[in-house]
mmCIF file of C-alpha atoms in Angstrom:
data_model
loop_
_atom_site.group_PDB
_atom_site.id
_atom_site.type_symbol
_atom_site.label_atom_id
_atom_site.label_comp_id
_atom_site.label_asym_id
_atom_site.label_seq_id
_atom_site.Cartn_x
_atom_site.Cartn_y
_atom_site.Cartn_z
ATOM 1 C CA MET A 1 -25.666 -77.947 -5.594
ATOM 2 C CA GLU A 2 -26.228 -81.575 -6.382
ATOM 3 C CA GLY A 3 -28.223 -83.502 -3.856
ATOM 4 C CA LYS A 4 -29.954 -80.444 -2.355
ATOM 5 C CA GLU A 5 -32.990 -78.719 -3.736
ATOM 6 C CA THR A 6 -33.206 -75.063 -2.710
ATOM 7 C CA GLY A 7 -36.209 -74.089 -4.763
ATOM 8 C CA LEU A 8 -34.130 -71.356 -6.392
ATOM 9 C CA ASN A 9 -32.784 -71.433 -9.898
ATOM 10 C CA GLU A 10 -29.211 -70.545 -10.809
ATOM 11 C CA ARG A 11 -30.074 -66.977 -11.831
ATOM 12 C CA GLU A 12 -31.802 -66.303 -8.514
ATOM 13 C CA LEU A 13 -28.803 -67.666 -6.633
ATOM 14 C CA GLU A 14 -26.472 -65.440 -8.676
ATOM 15 C CA GLU A 15 -28.632 -62.407 -7.836
ATOM 16 C CA ILE A 16 -28.511 -63.253 -4.130
ATOM 17 C CA LEU A 17 -24.742 -63.654 -4.297
ATOM 18 C CA GLU A 18 -24.409 -60.298 -6.071
ATOM 19 C CA MET A 19 -26.570 -58.590 -3.421
ATOM 20 C CA ALA A 20 -24.459 -60.155 -0.675
ATOM 21 C CA ARG A 21 -21.265 -58.914 -2.323
ATOM 22 C CA ASP A 22 -22.730 -55.416 -2.690
ATOM 23 C CA ALA A 23 -23.772 -55.414 0.965
ATOM 24 C CA ALA A 24 -20.305 -56.546 2.041
ATOM 25 C CA GLU A 25 -18.680 -53.757 0.008
ATOM 26 C CA LYS A 26 -21.033 -51.137 1.480
ATOM 27 C CA ALA A 27 -20.317 -52.385 4.999
ATOM 28 C CA ARG A 28 -16.565 -52.225 4.371
ATOM 29 C CA SER A 29 -16.881 -48.705 2.991
ATOM 30 C CA MET A 30 -18.998 -47.568 5.944
ATOM 31 C CA GLY A 31 -16.434 -49.049 8.321
ATOM 32 C CA GLU A 32 -13.701 -47.013 6.639
ATOM 33 C CA VAL A 33 -15.751 -43.816 6.945
ATOM 34 C CA ILE A 34 -16.457 -44.495 10.621
ATOM 35 C CA THR A 35 -12.772 -45.162 11.256
ATOM 36 C CA GLU A 36 -11.725 -41.917 9.550
ATOM 37 C CA ASN A 37 -14.352 -39.905 11.422
ATOM 38 C CA SER A 38 -13.254 -41.439 14.717
ATOM 39 C CA LYS A 39 -9.663 -40.395 14.019
ATOM 40 C CA LYS A 40 -10.812 -36.829 13.296
ATOM 41 C CA TRP A 41 -12.955 -36.671 16.444
ATOM 42 C CA ARG A 42 -10.102 -38.059 18.537
ATOM 43 C CA GLU A 43 -7.718 -35.411 17.189
ATOM 44 C CA ARG A 44 -10.251 -32.641 17.822
ATOM 45 C CA ALA A 45 -10.755 -33.900 21.363
ATOM 46 C CA LYS A 46 -7.007 -33.829 21.993
ATOM 47 C CA GLN A 47 -6.844 -30.220 20.795
ATOM 48 C CA SER A 48 -9.896 -29.008 22.726
ATOM 49 C CA PRO A 49 -9.152 -27.522 26.169
ATOM 50 C CA GLN A 50 -12.731 -28.270 27.280
ATOM 51 C CA VAL A 51 -12.308 -31.973 26.701
ATOM 52 C CA ARG A 52 -8.930 -32.081 28.447
ATOM 53 C CA SER A 53 -10.252 -30.230 31.508
ATOM 54 C CA GLY A 54 -13.182 -32.570 31.866
ATOM 55 C CA GLY A 55 -16.078 -31.012 30.035
ATOM 56 C CA GLY A 56 -17.907 -27.972 28.840
ATOM 57 C CA SER A 57 -18.871 -24.803 30.628
ATOM 58 C CA ASN A 58 -19.475 -24.663 34.325
ATOM 59 C CA ARG A 59 -21.130 -21.953 36.436
ATOM 60 C CA THR A 60 -17.972 -21.019 38.301
ATOM 61 C CA ASP A 61 -16.242 -20.341 34.988
ATOM 62 C CA ILE A 62 -19.099 -18.175 33.736
ATOM 63 C CA TYR A 63 -19.941 -16.216 36.882
ATOM 64 C CA GLY A 64 -16.576 -16.263 38.639
ATOM 65 C CA GLU A 65 -18.091 -17.743 41.793
#
């Protein structure tokens, strides 16, 4: 970091870098969880007759009108 003064010492910069790495790992992990959940929801939707027919209950189904 020659030529630029940040006002932070080396230890503080190392701590910031460590926090950034931790945040990146958490974000990656959360992305994996979201991806897996999306796959599960997609499969459930494919298997659900309500989703395939366009939605949940409807009065004509319930009351036979």
